[in-house]
PDB file of C-alpha atoms in Angstrom:
ATOM      1  CA  MET A 146       0.256   0.070   0.233  1.00 46.00           C
ATOM      2  CA  SER A 147       1.371   3.288  -1.208  1.00 50.00           C
ATOM      3  CA  GLU A 148       1.688   6.544   0.306  1.00 54.00           C
ATOM      4  CA  SER A 149      -0.613   7.843  -2.213  1.00 59.00           C
ATOM      5  CA  GLN A 150      -3.193   5.675  -1.041  1.00 70.00           C
ATOM      6  CA  ASP A 151      -3.356   6.869   2.528  1.00 80.00           C
ATOM      7  CA  LEU A 152      -6.361   8.218   3.800  1.00 84.00           C
ATOM      8  CA  GLN A 153      -6.527  11.921   4.552  1.00 89.00           C
ATOM      9  CA  SER A 154      -5.134  12.271   8.088  1.00 89.00           C
ATOM     10  CA  ALA A 155      -8.106  15.136   8.615  1.00 91.00           C
ATOM     11  CA  ILE A 156     -10.719  12.722   7.882  1.00 93.00           C
ATOM     12  CA  VAL A 157      -9.623  10.229  10.128  1.00 92.00           C
ATOM     13  CA  ASN A 158      -8.776  12.886  12.846  1.00 93.00           C
ATOM     14  CA  ARG A 159     -12.568  13.929  12.799  1.00 94.00           C
ATOM     15  CA  ILE A 160     -13.587  10.670  13.094  1.00 94.00           C
ATOM     16  CA  ILE A 161     -11.833   9.519  15.577  1.00 94.00           C
ATOM     17  CA  LYS A 162     -12.247  12.410  17.664  1.00 93.00           C
ATOM     18  CA  ALA A 163     -16.149  12.057  17.300  1.00 94.00           C
ATOM     19  CA  SER A 164     -15.825   8.630  18.602  1.00 94.00           C
ATOM     20  CA  LEU A 165     -13.473   9.243  21.840  1.00 95.00           C
ATOM     21  CA  PRO A 166     -15.253   9.466  24.908  1.00 95.00           C
ATOM     22  CA  GLU A 167     -14.930  13.396  26.670  1.00 93.00           C
ATOM     23  CA  GLY A 168     -11.208  13.586  27.953  1.00 93.00           C
ATOM     24  CA  VAL A 169      -9.589  11.586  26.368  1.00 95.00           C
ATOM     25  CA  LEU A 170      -6.530  12.235  23.761  1.00 94.00           C
ATOM     26  CA  CYS A 171      -5.180   9.888  21.117  1.00 94.00           C
ATOM     27  CA  ALA A 172      -1.605   9.787  20.235  1.00 95.00           C
ATOM     28  CA  LYS A 173      -0.397  10.803  16.919  1.00 94.00           C
ATOM     29  CA  GLU A 174       1.124   7.163  16.796  1.00 95.00           C
ATOM     30  CA  SER A 175      -2.208   5.878  17.497  1.00 95.00           C
ATOM     31  CA  ARG A 176      -3.779   8.003  14.839  1.00 94.00           C
ATOM     32  CA  LEU A 177      -1.731   6.587  12.148  1.00 93.00           C
ATOM     33  CA  ALA A 178      -2.096   2.931  13.094  1.00 95.00           C
ATOM     34  CA  ILE A 179      -5.727   3.361  13.473  1.00 94.00           C
ATOM     35  CA  ALA A 180      -5.501   5.156   9.566  1.00 94.00           C
ATOM     36  CA  LYS A 181      -3.682   2.246   8.230  1.00 94.00           C
ATOM     37  CA  ALA A 182      -5.728  -0.284  10.110  1.00 94.00           C
ATOM     38  CA  ALA A 183      -8.997   1.156   8.270  1.00 94.00           C
ATOM     39  CA  LYS A 184      -6.995   1.516   5.116  1.00 94.00           C
ATOM     40  CA  VAL A 185      -6.326  -2.346   5.677  1.00 94.00           C
ATOM     41  CA  TRP A 186      -9.998  -3.083   6.585  1.00 94.00           C
ATOM     42  CA  ILE A 187     -11.217  -0.775   3.703  1.00 94.00           C
ATOM     43  CA  HIS A 188      -9.016  -2.811   1.261  1.00 95.00           C
ATOM     44  CA  TYR A 189     -10.261  -6.267   2.727  1.00 96.00           C
ATOM     45  CA  LEU A 190     -13.977  -5.051   2.243  1.00 96.00           C
ATOM     46  CA  THR A 191     -13.349  -4.043  -1.113  1.00 97.00           C
ATOM     47  CA  ALA A 192     -11.800  -7.176  -2.068  1.00 97.00           C
ATOM     48  CA  ALA A 193     -14.679  -9.258  -0.698  1.00 97.00           C
ATOM     49  CA  SER A 194     -17.219  -7.244  -2.184  1.00 97.00           C
ATOM     50  CA  VAL A 195     -15.322  -7.303  -5.953  1.00 97.00           C
ATOM     51  CA  ASP A 196     -15.696 -11.198  -5.382  1.00 97.00           C
ATOM     52  CA  PHE A 197     -19.344 -11.159  -4.841  1.00 96.00           C
ATOM     53  CA  SER A 198     -19.974  -8.560  -7.850  1.00 96.00           C
ATOM     54  CA  GLN A 199     -17.909 -10.911 -10.032  1.00 96.00           C
ATOM     55  CA  HIS A 200     -19.468 -14.397  -8.754  1.00 95.00           C
ATOM     56  CA  SER A 201     -22.375 -12.809 -10.048  1.00 94.00           C
ATOM     57  CA  GLY A 202     -21.362 -11.800 -13.042  1.00 96.00           C
ATOM     58  CA  ARG A 203     -21.211  -8.356 -13.036  1.00 95.00           C
ATOM     59  CA  SER A 204     -18.084  -5.771 -13.127  1.00 94.00           C
ATOM     60  CA  ILE A 205     -19.589  -3.212 -11.027  1.00 96.00           C
ATOM     61  CA  VAL A 206     -19.402  -3.533  -7.069  1.00 97.00           C
ATOM     62  CA  ALA A 207     -23.134  -2.986  -6.230  1.00 95.00           C
ATOM     63  CA  PRO A 208     -24.279  -2.084  -2.451  1.00 95.00           C
ATOM     64  CA  LYS A 209     -25.792  -5.380  -2.232  1.00 95.00           C
ATOM     65  CA  ASP A 210     -22.378  -6.947  -2.798  1.00 96.00           C
ATOM     66  CA  VAL A 211     -21.059  -4.591   0.193  1.00 96.00           C
ATOM     67  CA  LEU A 212     -23.451  -5.966   2.645  1.00 95.00           C
ATOM     68  CA  GLN A 213     -22.911  -9.404   1.567  1.00 96.00           C
ATOM     69  CA  ALA A 214     -19.025  -8.876   2.023  1.00 96.00           C
ATOM     70  CA  ILE A 215     -19.506  -7.224   5.393  1.00 96.00           C
ATOM     71  CA  GLU A 216     -21.051 -10.647   6.599  1.00 95.00           C
ATOM     72  CA  GLU A 217     -18.587 -12.433   5.096  1.00 94.00           C
ATOM     73  CA  ILE A 218     -15.425 -10.951   6.475  1.00 94.00           C
ATOM     74  CA  ASP A 219     -17.432 -10.974   9.960  1.00 94.00           C
ATOM     75  CA  PHE A 220     -18.840  -7.505  10.547  1.00 94.00           C
ATOM     76  CA  GLU A 221     -22.448  -8.232  10.464  1.00 94.00           C
ATOM     77  CA  GLY A 222     -22.752  -5.919  13.321  1.00 94.00           C
ATOM     78  CA  PHE A 223     -22.354  -2.933  10.818  1.00 93.00           C
ATOM     79  CA  LYS A 224     -24.941  -4.171   8.511  1.00 94.00           C
ATOM     80  CA  PRO A 225     -27.880  -2.669  10.097  1.00 95.00           C
ATOM     81  CA  GLN A 226     -26.119   0.714  10.168  1.00 94.00           C
ATOM     82  CA  LEU A 227     -25.142   0.289   6.879  1.00 94.00           C
ATOM     83  CA  GLU A 228     -28.633  -0.393   5.385  1.00 95.00           C
ATOM     84  CA  GLU A 229     -29.707   2.569   6.925  1.00 95.00           C
ATOM     85  CA  TYR A 230     -27.441   4.850   5.593  1.00 95.00           C
ATOM     86  CA  LEU A 231     -28.457   3.235   2.122  1.00 94.00           C
ATOM     87  CA  ALA A 232     -32.078   3.196   2.606  1.00 94.00           C
ATOM     88  CA  ALA A 233     -31.517   7.186   3.847  1.00 95.00           C
ATOM     89  CA  LEU A 234     -29.449   7.591   0.501  1.00 94.00           C
ATOM     90  CA  LYS A 235     -31.805   5.939  -1.971  1.00 92.00           C
ATOM     91  CA  ASN A 236     -34.657   8.384  -0.668  1.00 93.00           C
ATOM     92  CA  GLU A 237     -32.555  11.269  -1.133  1.00 93.00           C
ATOM     93  CA  LYS A 238     -31.845  10.132  -4.274  1.00 91.00           C
ATOM     94  CA  GLU A 239     -35.645  10.090  -5.166  1.00 92.00           C
ATOM     95  CA  LYS A 240     -36.365  13.492  -3.443  1.00 91.00           C
ATOM     96  CA  ASP A 241     -33.698  14.747  -5.518  1.00 90.00           C
ATOM     97  CA  LYS A 242     -35.032  13.249  -8.764  1.00 89.00           C
ATOM     98  CA  GLU A 243     -38.295  14.440  -8.144  1.00 90.00           C
ATOM     99  CA  LYS A 244     -37.268  17.943  -7.433  1.00 89.00           C
ATOM    100  CA  GLU A 245     -35.333  18.040 -10.756  1.00 90.00           C
ATOM    101  CA  LYS A 246     -38.404  16.930 -12.484  1.00 88.00           C
ATOM    102  CA  GLU A 247     -40.554  19.656 -10.774  1.00 89.00           C
ATOM    103  CA  LYS A 248     -37.442  21.846 -11.999  1.00 88.00           C
ATOM    104  CA  GLU A 249     -38.406  20.589 -15.902  1.00 89.00           C
ATOM    105  CA  LYS A 250     -41.717  21.318 -14.995  1.00 87.00           C
ATOM    106  CA  GLU A 251     -41.643  24.669 -14.414  1.00 88.00           C
ATOM    107  CA  LYS A 252     -39.174  25.223 -17.173  1.00 88.00           C
ATOM    108  CA  GLU A 253     -41.369  23.997 -19.494  1.00 88.00           C
ATOM    109  CA  LYS A 254     -44.368  25.965 -18.269  1.00 84.00           C
ATOM    110  CA  GLU A 255     -42.269  29.134 -18.558  1.00 87.00           C
ATOM    111  CA  LYS A 256     -41.655  28.235 -22.004  1.00 84.00           C
ATOM    112  CA  GLU A 257     -45.208  27.819 -22.961  1.00 84.00           C
ATOM    113  CA  LYS A 258     -45.903  31.091 -21.340  1.00 82.00           C
ATOM    114  CA  GLU A 259     -43.381  32.868 -23.191  1.00 84.00           C
ATOM    115  CA  LYS A 260     -44.320  31.281 -26.726  1.00 80.00           C
ATOM    116  CA  GLU A 261     -47.968  32.308 -25.498  1.00 81.00           C
ATOM    117  CA  LYS A 262     -46.797  35.847 -24.787  1.00 79.00           C
ATOM    118  CA  GLU A 263     -44.780  35.598 -28.305  1.00 79.00           C
ATOM    119  CA  LYS A 264     -48.275  34.733 -30.217  1.00 76.00           C
ATOM    120  CA  ASP A 265     -50.081  37.683 -28.536  1.00 75.00           C
ATOM    121  CA  SER A 266     -47.575  40.092 -29.514  1.00 76.00           C
ATOM    122  CA  ASN A 267     -47.530  39.167 -32.919  1.00 73.00           C
ATOM    123  CA  LYS A 268     -51.441  38.930 -33.397  1.00 68.00           C
ATOM    124  CA  ASP A 269     -51.159  42.785 -31.759  1.00 65.00           C
ATOM    125  CA  ASP A 270     -48.667  42.992 -34.369  1.00 65.00           C
ATOM    126  CA  THR A 271     -50.698  41.835 -37.195  1.00 66.00           C
ATOM    127  CA  LYS A 272     -54.117  43.788 -35.576  1.00 64.00           C
ATOM    128  CA  SER A 273     -52.279  46.787 -35.841  1.00 65.00           C
ATOM    129  CA  LYS A 274     -51.014  46.295 -39.328  1.00 63.00           C
ATOM    130  CA  ASP A 275     -54.585  45.350 -40.468  1.00 63.00           C
ATOM    131  CA  GLU A 276     -55.747  48.187 -38.636  1.00 65.00           C
ATOM    132  CA  ASN A 277     -53.260  50.835 -40.153  1.00 64.00           C
ATOM    133  CA  LYS A 278     -54.109  48.981 -43.795  1.00 64.00           C
ATOM    134  CA  SER A 279     -58.030  50.018 -43.101  1.00 64.00           C
ATOM    135  CA  SER A 280     -57.331  53.228 -41.734  1.00 64.00           C
ATOM    136  CA  LYS A 281     -55.129  54.188 -44.997  1.00 61.00           C
ATOM    137  CA  LYS A 282     -57.678  52.696 -47.054  1.00 61.00           C
ATOM    138  CA  SER A 283     -60.383  54.411 -45.918  1.00 60.00           C
ATOM    139  CA  SER A 284     -58.382  57.786 -45.953  1.00 59.00           C
ATOM    140  CA  SER A 285     -57.563  57.158 -49.462  1.00 58.00           C
ATOM    141  CA  SER A 286     -61.051  56.407 -50.638  1.00 57.00           C
ATOM    142  CA  LYS A 287     -62.362  59.841 -48.591  1.00 56.00           C
ATOM    143  CA  ASP A 288     -59.945  61.561 -50.657  1.00 55.00           C
ATOM    144  CA  GLU A 289     -60.884  60.126 -54.073  1.00 55.00           C
ATOM    145  CA  LYS A 290     -64.473  61.473 -53.295  1.00 51.00           C
TER     146      LYS A 290
END
């Protein structure tokens, strides 16, 4: 595992800090050890997830592969929390899609309104041209008399 694949220390430190009880500190070497352990665990979980996706004939690791891998590597205790997170993420994506559809509908309505205004404007222009023509005709016919 190369240095370029290290987890960002700020993220690791934030997670560690959130996990520690109040008044407990974590030594720099301990933080580095935790970061390395997390990195190894991520590689292990990823490899197990890839195995499940390949076994299913897919080249993309799906959430269900990760859930199966969690069980396979004996971390079932994390599964309910992960399932809850994935469900919340799915709901959030669905809400975002609905919002996007609503925005598209609003844009379509605006376009329709603009088209209607343009048609009305064109009708008004045509009416005024017709009125001008008819008034010119009537004035020219008066002149002839």
